[in-house]
PDB file of C-alpha atoms in Angstrom:
ATOM      1  CA  MET A   1       4.702  -6.023  19.810  1.00  0.00           C
ATOM      2  CA  ASN A   2       3.951  -2.788  18.292  1.00  0.00           C
ATOM      3  CA  ASN A   3       4.148  -4.358  14.725  1.00  0.00           C
ATOM      4  CA  VAL A   4       1.647  -6.995  15.984  1.00  0.00           C
ATOM      5  CA  LYS A   5      -0.446  -4.533  17.628  1.00  0.00           C
ATOM      6  CA  HIS A   6      -0.560  -2.216  14.249  1.00  0.00           C
ATOM      7  CA  ILE A   7      -1.678  -5.368  12.453  1.00  0.00           C
ATOM      8  CA  GLU A   8      -4.346  -6.331  14.715  1.00  0.00           C
ATOM      9  CA  ASP A   9      -5.553  -2.905  14.989  1.00  0.00           C
ATOM     10  CA  SER A  10      -5.527  -2.823  11.046  1.00  0.00           C
ATOM     11  CA  LEU A  11      -7.841  -5.932  10.930  1.00  0.00           C
ATOM     12  CA  THR A  12     -10.205  -4.689  13.100  1.00  0.00           C
ATOM     13  CA  ASP A  13     -13.182  -3.707  10.518  1.00  0.00           C
ATOM     14  CA  LEU A  14     -12.680  -7.356   8.967  1.00  0.00           C
ATOM     15  CA  ARG A  15     -12.737  -9.012  12.174  1.00  0.00           C
ATOM     16  CA  TYR A  16     -15.770  -7.043  12.954  1.00  0.00           C
ATOM     17  CA  GLN A  17     -17.705  -8.182   9.822  1.00  0.00           C
ATOM     18  CA  LEU A  18     -16.845 -11.764  10.876  1.00  0.00           C
ATOM     19  CA  GLN A  19     -17.711 -11.782  14.213  1.00  0.00           C
ATOM     20  CA  ASN A  20     -20.884 -10.026  13.401  1.00  0.00           C
ATOM     21  CA  HIS A  21     -21.639 -12.311   9.968  1.00  0.00           C
ATOM     22  CA  PRO A  22     -25.287 -13.282   9.576  1.00  0.00           C
ATOM     23  CA  LEU A  23     -23.952 -16.977   9.535  1.00  0.00           C
ATOM     24  CA  TYR A  24     -24.271 -17.008  13.239  1.00  0.00           C
ATOM     25  CA  GLN A  25     -27.736 -15.953  13.328  1.00  0.00           C
ATOM     26  CA  ASN A  26     -28.619 -18.696  10.822  1.00  0.00           C
ATOM     27  CA  LEU A  27     -26.854 -21.493  13.062  1.00  0.00           C
ATOM     28  CA  GLY A  28     -29.830 -22.753  14.685  1.00  0.00           C
ATOM     29  CA  ASN A  29     -29.919 -26.369  15.248  1.00  0.00           C
ATOM     30  CA  ILE A  30     -27.818 -29.636  14.849  1.00  0.00           C
ATOM     31  CA  GLU A  31     -29.148 -29.584  11.056  1.00  0.00           C
ATOM     32  CA  ASP A  32     -27.369 -26.134  10.557  1.00  0.00           C
ATOM     33  CA  VAL A  33     -24.352 -27.427  12.203  1.00  0.00           C
ATOM     34  CA  LYS A  34     -24.062 -30.486   9.724  1.00  0.00           C
ATOM     35  CA  ILE A  35     -24.307 -28.242   6.828  1.00  0.00           C
ATOM     36  CA  PHE A  36     -21.717 -26.136   8.337  1.00  0.00           C
ATOM     37  CA  MET A  37     -19.380 -28.629   9.299  1.00  0.00           C
ATOM     38  CA  GLU A  38     -19.693 -30.304   5.905  1.00  0.00           C
ATOM     39  CA  ASN A  39     -18.233 -27.251   4.222  1.00  0.00           C
ATOM     40  CA  HIS A  40     -15.846 -26.111   6.960  1.00  0.00           C
ATOM     41  CA  VAL A  41     -13.814 -29.048   7.131  1.00  0.00           C
ATOM     42  CA  PHE A  42     -11.953 -28.091   4.217  1.00  0.00           C
ATOM     43  CA  ALA A  43     -10.900 -25.433   5.951  1.00  0.00           C
ATOM     44  CA  VAL A  44      -9.893 -27.424   9.157  1.00  0.00           C
ATOM     45  CA  TRP A  45      -7.952 -29.645   6.606  1.00  0.00           C
ATOM     46  CA  ASP A  46      -6.101 -26.637   4.909  1.00  0.00           C
ATOM     47  CA  PHE A  47      -5.231 -25.165   8.343  1.00  0.00           C
ATOM     48  CA  MET A  48      -3.351 -28.490   8.741  1.00  0.00           C
ATOM     49  CA  SER A  49      -1.738 -27.713   5.414  1.00  0.00           C
ATOM     50  CA  LEU A  50      -0.367 -24.258   6.497  1.00  0.00           C
ATOM     51  CA  LEU A  51       0.891 -25.672   9.731  1.00  0.00           C
ATOM     52  CA  LYS A  52       3.081 -28.248   8.053  1.00  0.00           C
ATOM     53  CA  ALA A  53       4.154 -25.918   5.379  1.00  0.00           C
ATOM     54  CA  LEU A  54       5.574 -23.902   8.497  1.00  0.00           C
ATOM     55  CA  GLN A  55       7.187 -26.919   9.650  1.00  0.00           C
ATOM     56  CA  VAL A  56       8.886 -27.749   6.512  1.00  0.00           C
ATOM     57  CA  LYS A  57      10.114 -23.810   6.159  1.00  0.00           C
ATOM     58  CA  LEU A  58      11.131 -23.715   9.790  1.00  0.00           C
ATOM     59  CA  THR A  59      12.332 -27.294  11.017  1.00  0.00           C
ATOM     60  CA  SER A  60      14.982 -29.694   9.426  1.00  0.00           C
ATOM     61  CA  VAL A  61      12.829 -32.646   8.327  1.00  0.00           C
ATOM     62  CA  GLY A  62      14.671 -34.056   5.795  1.00  0.00           C
ATOM     63  CA  THR A  63      17.532 -36.515   5.427  1.00  0.00           C
ATOM     64  CA  PRO A  64      20.419 -36.219   6.224  1.00  0.00           C
ATOM     65  CA  TRP A  65      19.459 -34.056   8.837  1.00  0.00           C
ATOM     66  CA  LEU A  66      20.674 -30.703   9.370  1.00  0.00           C
ATOM     67  CA  PRO A  67      20.365 -28.470  12.303  1.00  0.00           C
ATOM     68  CA  SER A  68      17.660 -25.638  12.180  1.00  0.00           C
ATOM     69  CA  LYS A  69      18.958 -22.122  11.646  1.00  0.00           C
ATOM     70  CA  ASN A  70      16.685 -21.061  14.193  1.00  0.00           C
ATOM     71  CA  PRO A  71      15.732 -23.569  16.836  1.00  0.00           C
ATOM     72  CA  LYS A  72      13.711 -20.733  18.616  1.00  0.00           C
ATOM     73  CA  LEU A  73      11.474 -20.857  15.559  1.00  0.00           C
ATOM     74  CA  SER A  74      11.688 -24.644  15.306  1.00  0.00           C
ATOM     75  CA  ARG A  75      10.388 -24.834  18.862  1.00  0.00           C
ATOM     76  CA  PHE A  76       7.291 -22.841  18.399  1.00  0.00           C
ATOM     77  CA  ILE A  77       6.348 -24.603  15.493  1.00  0.00           C
ATOM     78  CA  ASN A  78       6.965 -28.179  16.816  1.00  0.00           C
ATOM     79  CA  GLU A  79       5.105 -27.131  19.709  1.00  0.00           C
ATOM     80  CA  ILE A  80       1.869 -26.282  17.805  1.00  0.00           C
ATOM     81  CA  VAL A  81       2.338 -29.310  15.371  1.00  0.00           C
ATOM     82  CA  ILE A  82       2.545 -31.541  18.590  1.00  0.00           C
ATOM     83  CA  ALA A  83      -0.917 -30.546  19.511  1.00  0.00           C
ATOM     84  CA  GLU A  84      -2.965 -30.371  16.340  1.00  0.00           C
ATOM     85  CA  GLU A  85      -1.415 -33.222  14.851  1.00  0.00           C
ATOM     86  CA  SER A  86      -1.074 -35.650  17.872  1.00  0.00           C
ATOM     87  CA  ASP A  87      -3.098 -34.104  20.618  1.00  0.00           C
ATOM     88  CA  ILE A  88      -5.396 -36.277  23.045  1.00  0.00           C
ATOM     89  CA  ASN A  89      -8.870 -36.809  22.270  1.00  0.00           C
ATOM     90  CA  GLU A  90     -11.991 -37.405  24.384  1.00  0.00           C
ATOM     91  CA  GLN A  91     -11.195 -41.211  25.172  1.00  0.00           C
ATOM     92  CA  GLY A  92      -7.515 -40.370  25.877  1.00  0.00           C
ATOM     93  CA  GLU A  93      -6.004 -41.304  22.761  1.00  0.00           C
ATOM     94  CA  PRO A  94      -3.510 -39.601  20.484  1.00  0.00           C
ATOM     95  CA  ASN A  95      -5.363 -37.963  17.395  1.00  0.00           C
ATOM     96  CA  SER A  96      -5.070 -34.981  15.139  1.00  0.00           C
ATOM     97  CA  HIS A  97      -7.472 -32.166  15.206  1.00  0.00           C
ATOM     98  CA  PHE A  98      -8.820 -33.075  11.685  1.00  0.00           C
ATOM     99  CA  GLN A  99      -9.394 -36.619  12.572  1.00  0.00           C
ATOM    100  CA  MET A 100     -11.199 -35.185  15.751  1.00  0.00           C
ATOM    101  CA  TYR A 101     -13.424 -33.178  13.585  1.00  0.00           C
ATOM    102  CA  LEU A 102     -14.133 -35.976  11.128  1.00  0.00           C
ATOM    103  CA  ASP A 103     -15.043 -38.180  14.360  1.00  0.00           C
ATOM    104  CA  ALA A 104     -17.373 -35.602  15.707  1.00  0.00           C
ATOM    105  CA  MET A 105     -18.840 -34.908  12.067  1.00  0.00           C
ATOM    106  CA  ASN A 106     -19.867 -38.889  12.092  1.00  0.00           C
ATOM    107  CA  GLN A 107     -21.275 -38.495  15.507  1.00  0.00           C
ATOM    108  CA  VAL A 108     -23.745 -35.643  14.597  1.00  0.00           C
ATOM    109  CA  GLY A 109     -24.563 -37.191  11.235  1.00  0.00           C
ATOM    110  CA  ALA A 110     -22.891 -34.950   9.107  1.00  0.00           C
ATOM    111  CA  ASP A 111     -21.766 -36.211   5.405  1.00  0.00           C
ATOM    112  CA  THR A 112     -18.220 -36.991   5.228  1.00  0.00           C
ATOM    113  CA  SER A 113     -18.472 -38.242   1.674  1.00  0.00           C
ATOM    114  CA  GLN A 114     -17.078 -35.233   0.008  1.00  0.00           C
ATOM    115  CA  ILE A 115     -14.127 -34.435   2.359  1.00  0.00           C
ATOM    116  CA  GLY A 116     -13.468 -38.428   2.264  1.00  0.00           C
ATOM    117  CA  SER A 117     -13.291 -38.528  -1.675  1.00  0.00           C
ATOM    118  CA  PHE A 118     -11.112 -35.317  -1.417  1.00  0.00           C
ATOM    119  CA  ILE A 119      -8.446 -36.888   0.674  1.00  0.00           C
ATOM    120  CA  GLN A 120      -8.697 -40.154  -1.114  1.00  0.00           C
ATOM    121  CA  SER A 121      -7.981 -38.372  -4.347  1.00  0.00           C
ATOM    122  CA  ILE A 122      -4.999 -36.677  -2.826  1.00  0.00           C
ATOM    123  CA  GLU A 123      -3.592 -39.922  -1.526  1.00  0.00           C
ATOM    124  CA  ASN A 124      -3.994 -41.174  -4.692  1.00  0.00           C
ATOM    125  CA  GLY A 125      -1.582 -38.506  -6.195  1.00  0.00           C
ATOM    126  CA  ASP A 126      -4.084 -36.265  -7.697  1.00  0.00           C
ATOM    127  CA  SER A 127      -3.413 -32.315  -7.725  1.00  0.00           C
ATOM    128  CA  LEU A 128      -5.041 -30.121  -5.518  1.00  0.00           C
ATOM    129  CA  SER A 129      -7.406 -28.698  -8.350  1.00  0.00           C
ATOM    130  CA  ASP A 130      -8.653 -32.460  -9.681  1.00  0.00           C
ATOM    131  CA  GLY A 131      -8.951 -33.304  -6.026  1.00  0.00           C
ATOM    132  CA  MET A 132     -11.328 -31.053  -5.571  1.00  0.00           C
ATOM    133  CA  LEU A 133     -12.898 -31.417  -8.816  1.00  0.00           C
ATOM    134  CA  ASN A 134     -13.421 -35.228  -8.266  1.00  0.00           C
ATOM    135  CA  SER A 135     -15.211 -34.413  -4.875  1.00  0.00           C
ATOM    136  CA  SER A 136     -17.478 -31.981  -6.215  1.00  0.00           C
ATOM    137  CA  ILE A 137     -17.175 -29.355  -3.613  1.00  0.00           C
ATOM    138  CA  ASN A 138     -18.975 -26.180  -3.597  1.00  0.00           C
ATOM    139  CA  PHE A 139     -17.157 -23.315  -5.777  1.00  0.00           C
ATOM    140  CA  LYS A 140     -16.547 -20.968  -3.153  1.00  0.00           C
ATOM    141  CA  VAL A 141     -15.018 -23.739  -0.708  1.00  0.00           C
ATOM    142  CA  ALA A 142     -12.803 -24.235  -3.276  1.00  0.00           C
ATOM    143  CA  VAL A 143     -11.782 -20.726  -4.056  1.00  0.00           C
ATOM    144  CA  PHE A 144     -11.092 -20.859  -0.148  1.00  0.00           C
ATOM    145  CA  VAL A 145      -8.964 -23.466  -0.267  1.00  0.00           C
ATOM    146  CA  LYS A 146      -7.037 -22.565  -3.402  1.00  0.00           C
ATOM    147  CA  HIS A 147      -6.271 -19.208  -1.720  1.00  0.00           C
ATOM    148  CA  THR A 148      -4.598 -21.007   1.164  1.00  0.00           C
ATOM    149  CA  PHE A 149      -2.446 -22.898  -1.201  1.00  0.00           C
ATOM    150  CA  SER A 150      -1.576 -19.925  -3.256  1.00  0.00           C
ATOM    151  CA  VAL A 151      -0.113 -18.541   0.265  1.00  0.00           C
ATOM    152  CA  ILE A 152       1.797 -21.666   0.536  1.00  0.00           C
ATOM    153  CA  ASP A 153       2.910 -21.937  -2.645  1.00  0.00           C
ATOM    154  CA  THR A 154       5.010 -18.395  -1.952  1.00  0.00           C
ATOM    155  CA  GLN A 155       7.311 -20.472  -0.103  1.00  0.00           C
ATOM    156  CA  GLN A 156       7.728 -17.621   2.282  1.00  0.00           C
ATOM    157  CA  ALA A 157       7.418 -18.423   5.887  1.00  0.00           C
ATOM    158  CA  HIS A 158       6.103 -15.007   7.049  1.00  0.00           C
ATOM    159  CA  LYS A 159       3.686 -14.989   4.322  1.00  0.00           C
ATOM    160  CA  ILE A 160       2.329 -18.514   5.471  1.00  0.00           C
ATOM    161  CA  ALA A 161       2.593 -17.730   9.319  1.00  0.00           C
ATOM    162  CA  SER A 162       0.598 -14.588   8.781  1.00  0.00           C
ATOM    163  CA  ALA A 163      -2.469 -17.006   7.267  1.00  0.00           C
ATOM    164  CA  PHE A 164      -2.006 -19.267   9.860  1.00  0.00           C
ATOM    165  CA  THR A 165      -1.932 -16.631  12.841  1.00  0.00           C
ATOM    166  CA  PHE A 166      -4.529 -13.969  11.576  1.00  0.00           C
ATOM    167  CA  GLY A 167      -6.496 -15.794   8.769  1.00  0.00           C
ATOM    168  CA  ARG A 168      -8.828 -17.995  10.986  1.00  0.00           C
ATOM    169  CA  GLU A 169     -10.408 -15.258  13.414  1.00  0.00           C
ATOM    170  CA  ASP A 170     -13.753 -16.607  14.071  1.00  0.00           C
ATOM    171  CA  VAL A 171     -16.475 -17.056  16.796  1.00  0.00           C
ATOM    172  CA  ILE A 172     -18.029 -20.390  15.906  1.00  0.00           C
ATOM    173  CA  PRO A 173     -17.006 -22.514  18.938  1.00  0.00           C
ATOM    174  CA  ASP A 174     -18.850 -20.138  20.922  1.00  0.00           C
ATOM    175  CA  MET A 175     -22.166 -20.725  18.752  1.00  0.00           C
ATOM    176  CA  PHE A 176     -21.643 -24.302  18.552  1.00  0.00           C
ATOM    177  CA  ILE A 177     -21.432 -24.682  22.166  1.00  0.00           C
ATOM    178  CA  LYS A 178     -24.913 -22.673  22.595  1.00  0.00           C
ATOM    179  CA  ILE A 179     -26.382 -25.196  20.226  1.00  0.00           C
ATOM    180  CA  LEU A 180     -24.886 -28.128  21.939  1.00  0.00           C
ATOM    181  CA  ASP A 181     -26.134 -27.024  25.056  1.00  0.00           C
ATOM    182  CA  GLN A 182     -29.819 -26.998  23.664  1.00  0.00           C
ATOM    183  CA  SER A 183     -29.513 -30.253  21.901  1.00  0.00           C
ATOM    184  CA  ASP A 184     -27.430 -32.334  24.297  1.00  0.00           C
ATOM    185  CA  GLU A 185     -27.127 -30.755  27.643  1.00  0.00           C
ATOM    186  CA  HIS A 186     -26.077 -34.285  29.096  1.00  0.00           C
ATOM    187  CA  ASN A 187     -23.136 -34.115  26.798  1.00  0.00           C
ATOM    188  CA  LYS A 188     -23.759 -37.963  25.553  1.00  0.00           C
ATOM    189  CA  LYS A 189     -24.917 -37.408  21.724  1.00  0.00           C
ATOM    190  CA  PHE A 190     -22.310 -35.078  20.532  1.00  0.00           C
ATOM    191  CA  ASN A 191     -19.497 -34.984  23.247  1.00  0.00           C
ATOM    192  CA  LYS A 192     -16.914 -35.431  20.495  1.00  0.00           C
ATOM    193  CA  LEU A 193     -17.953 -31.958  18.834  1.00  0.00           C
ATOM    194  CA  ARG A 194     -18.260 -30.400  22.401  1.00  0.00           C
ATOM    195  CA  TYR A 195     -14.682 -31.693  23.331  1.00  0.00           C
ATOM    196  CA  TYR A 196     -13.148 -30.595  19.943  1.00  0.00           C
ATOM    197  CA  LEU A 197     -14.366 -26.899  20.820  1.00  0.00           C
ATOM    198  CA  GLN A 198     -13.328 -26.929  24.069  1.00  0.00           C
ATOM    199  CA  ARG A 199      -9.501 -28.221  23.282  1.00  0.00           C
ATOM    200  CA  HIS A 200      -9.827 -25.432  20.281  1.00  0.00           C
ATOM    201  CA  ILE A 201     -10.628 -22.650  22.645  1.00  0.00           C
ATOM    202  CA  GLU A 202      -7.953 -23.655  25.112  1.00  0.00           C
ATOM    203  CA  LEU A 203      -4.971 -24.132  22.972  1.00  0.00           C
ATOM    204  CA  ASP A 204      -5.872 -20.717  21.242  1.00  0.00           C
ATOM    205  CA  GLY A 205      -6.053 -18.788  24.250  1.00  0.00           C
ATOM    206  CA  ASP A 206      -3.220 -20.529  26.316  1.00  0.00           C
ATOM    207  CA  ASP A 207      -0.858 -21.578  23.759  1.00  0.00           C
ATOM    208  CA  HIS A 208      -0.779 -21.488  20.073  1.00  0.00           C
ATOM    209  CA  GLY A 209      -2.309 -17.856  19.795  1.00  0.00           C
ATOM    210  CA  PRO A 210       0.790 -16.485  21.748  1.00  0.00           C
ATOM    211  CA  LEU A 211       3.118 -18.539  20.074  1.00  0.00           C
ATOM    212  CA  SER A 212       1.922 -17.758  16.845  1.00  0.00           C
ATOM    213  CA  LEU A 213       2.526 -14.063  17.559  1.00  0.00           C
ATOM    214  CA  MET A 214       6.196 -14.963  18.630  1.00  0.00           C
ATOM    215  CA  MET A 215       6.998 -16.587  15.412  1.00  0.00           C
ATOM    216  CA  ILE A 216       5.732 -13.716  13.189  1.00  0.00           C
ATOM    217  CA  GLU A 217       7.781 -11.397  15.173  1.00  0.00           C
ATOM    218  CA  GLU A 218      10.688 -13.805  14.899  1.00  0.00           C
ATOM    219  CA  LEU A 219      10.176 -14.333  11.251  1.00  0.00           C
ATOM    220  CA  CYS A 220       9.749 -10.403  10.480  1.00  0.00           C
ATOM    221  CA  GLY A 221      11.948  -9.022  12.983  1.00  0.00           C
ATOM    222  CA  ASN A 222      12.829  -5.343  11.756  1.00  0.00           C
ATOM    223  CA  ASP A 223      12.142  -5.719   8.177  1.00  0.00           C
ATOM    224  CA  ASN A 224       9.426  -3.640   7.327  1.00  0.00           C
ATOM    225  CA  GLN A 225       8.712  -4.930   3.924  1.00  0.00           C
ATOM    226  CA  LYS A 226       7.840  -8.573   5.734  1.00  0.00           C
ATOM    227  CA  TRP A 227       5.669  -6.713   8.104  1.00  0.00           C
ATOM    228  CA  CYS A 228       3.779  -5.110   5.206  1.00  0.00           C
ATOM    229  CA  GLU A 229       3.444  -8.443   3.710  1.00  0.00           C
ATOM    230  CA  VAL A 230       2.067  -9.975   6.934  1.00  0.00           C
ATOM    231  CA  LEU A 231      -0.658  -7.560   6.912  1.00  0.00           C
ATOM    232  CA  SER A 232      -1.536  -8.089   3.317  1.00  0.00           C
ATOM    233  CA  VAL A 233      -2.091 -11.730   3.629  1.00  0.00           C
ATOM    234  CA  ALA A 234      -3.900 -11.422   7.021  1.00  0.00           C
ATOM    235  CA  GLN A 235      -6.396  -8.949   5.274  1.00  0.00           C
ATOM    236  CA  GLU A 236      -6.517 -11.266   2.329  1.00  0.00           C
ATOM    237  CA  SER A 237      -6.920 -14.198   4.312  1.00  0.00           C
ATOM    238  CA  LEU A 238      -9.919 -12.780   6.452  1.00  0.00           C
ATOM    239  CA  VAL A 239     -11.701 -11.493   3.157  1.00  0.00           C
ATOM    240  CA  HIS A 240     -11.605 -15.260   2.020  1.00  0.00           C
ATOM    241  CA  ARG A 241     -12.720 -16.275   5.677  1.00  0.00           C
ATOM    242  CA  ILE A 242     -15.933 -13.828   5.132  1.00  0.00           C
ATOM    243  CA  ALA A 243     -16.563 -15.029   1.590  1.00  0.00           C
ATOM    244  CA  LEU A 244     -16.470 -18.910   3.037  1.00  0.00           C
ATOM    245  CA  TRP A 245     -18.916 -17.663   5.555  1.00  0.00           C
ATOM    246  CA  ASP A 246     -21.194 -16.027   2.954  1.00  0.00           C
ATOM    247  CA  ALA A 247     -21.109 -19.098   1.004  1.00  0.00           C
ATOM    248  CA  ILE A 248     -22.140 -21.528   3.877  1.00  0.00           C
ATOM    249  CA  ASN A 249     -24.825 -18.901   4.961  1.00  0.00           C
ATOM    250  CA  GLN A 250     -26.358 -19.049   1.712  1.00  0.00           C
ATOM    251  CA  MET A 251     -26.598 -22.772   1.950  1.00  0.00           C
ATOM    252  CA  LEU A 252     -28.301 -22.305   5.243  1.00  0.00           C
ATOM    253  CA  GLU A 253     -30.611 -19.757   3.892  1.00  0.00           C
ATOM    254  CA  LYS A 254     -31.552 -21.982   0.664  1.00  0.00           C
ATOM    255  CA  LYS A 255     -32.409 -24.956   3.181  1.00  0.00           C
ATOM    256  CA  ASP A 256     -35.162 -22.888   4.842  1.00  0.00           C
TER     257      ASP A 256
END
């Protein structure tokens, strides 16, 4: 894990910026959470796109079927896909984490019209850029999504895995749970969001985090060039995450 440790050490400053971002101080109540979720949902969606890009690269998803060249990688990514795309929600029903997030948005009263319009546009066959234009999403949110897809478009599994593994560092679940404790101490009004957050924490800590790191190691092996590229993508992804936080923080400040 020496290469992984080097990457994590190299990301320390960016992670510090993210973990101490002023956004967290401005998340004070459910109205703030609504604004956050209405924009962050696009990051939840493109995270799923990173995941599916990895599944396409690391498993056999076409027909006629061909055996995977690396069953170990196939297992890593398929285990993550099972939970992210078909986890069990708070009612004991299979659901994707993206849909769980949408359900939580609806329960807290957040506006889902933009993400709904965007998804509809993509379903209609529009390009990513046209979909974002049609749904009128915030420019800086669009920049974040476009960066994610620029990584996907490289078609290089180790780069996509880097954005997936290292590019989503945040402490939002802890902040949200504190707000929920204040606003819904009996867990009745916002139980969907609380469940989503707790599931997110459980999976990242117990399963997905370790699996993602093993995936990175398997993809890079002893290839120093790949390890350098993984670090570069990780840094770029965190810079874009900070910029997304900046944009949402500005929205919260304007609200006040």
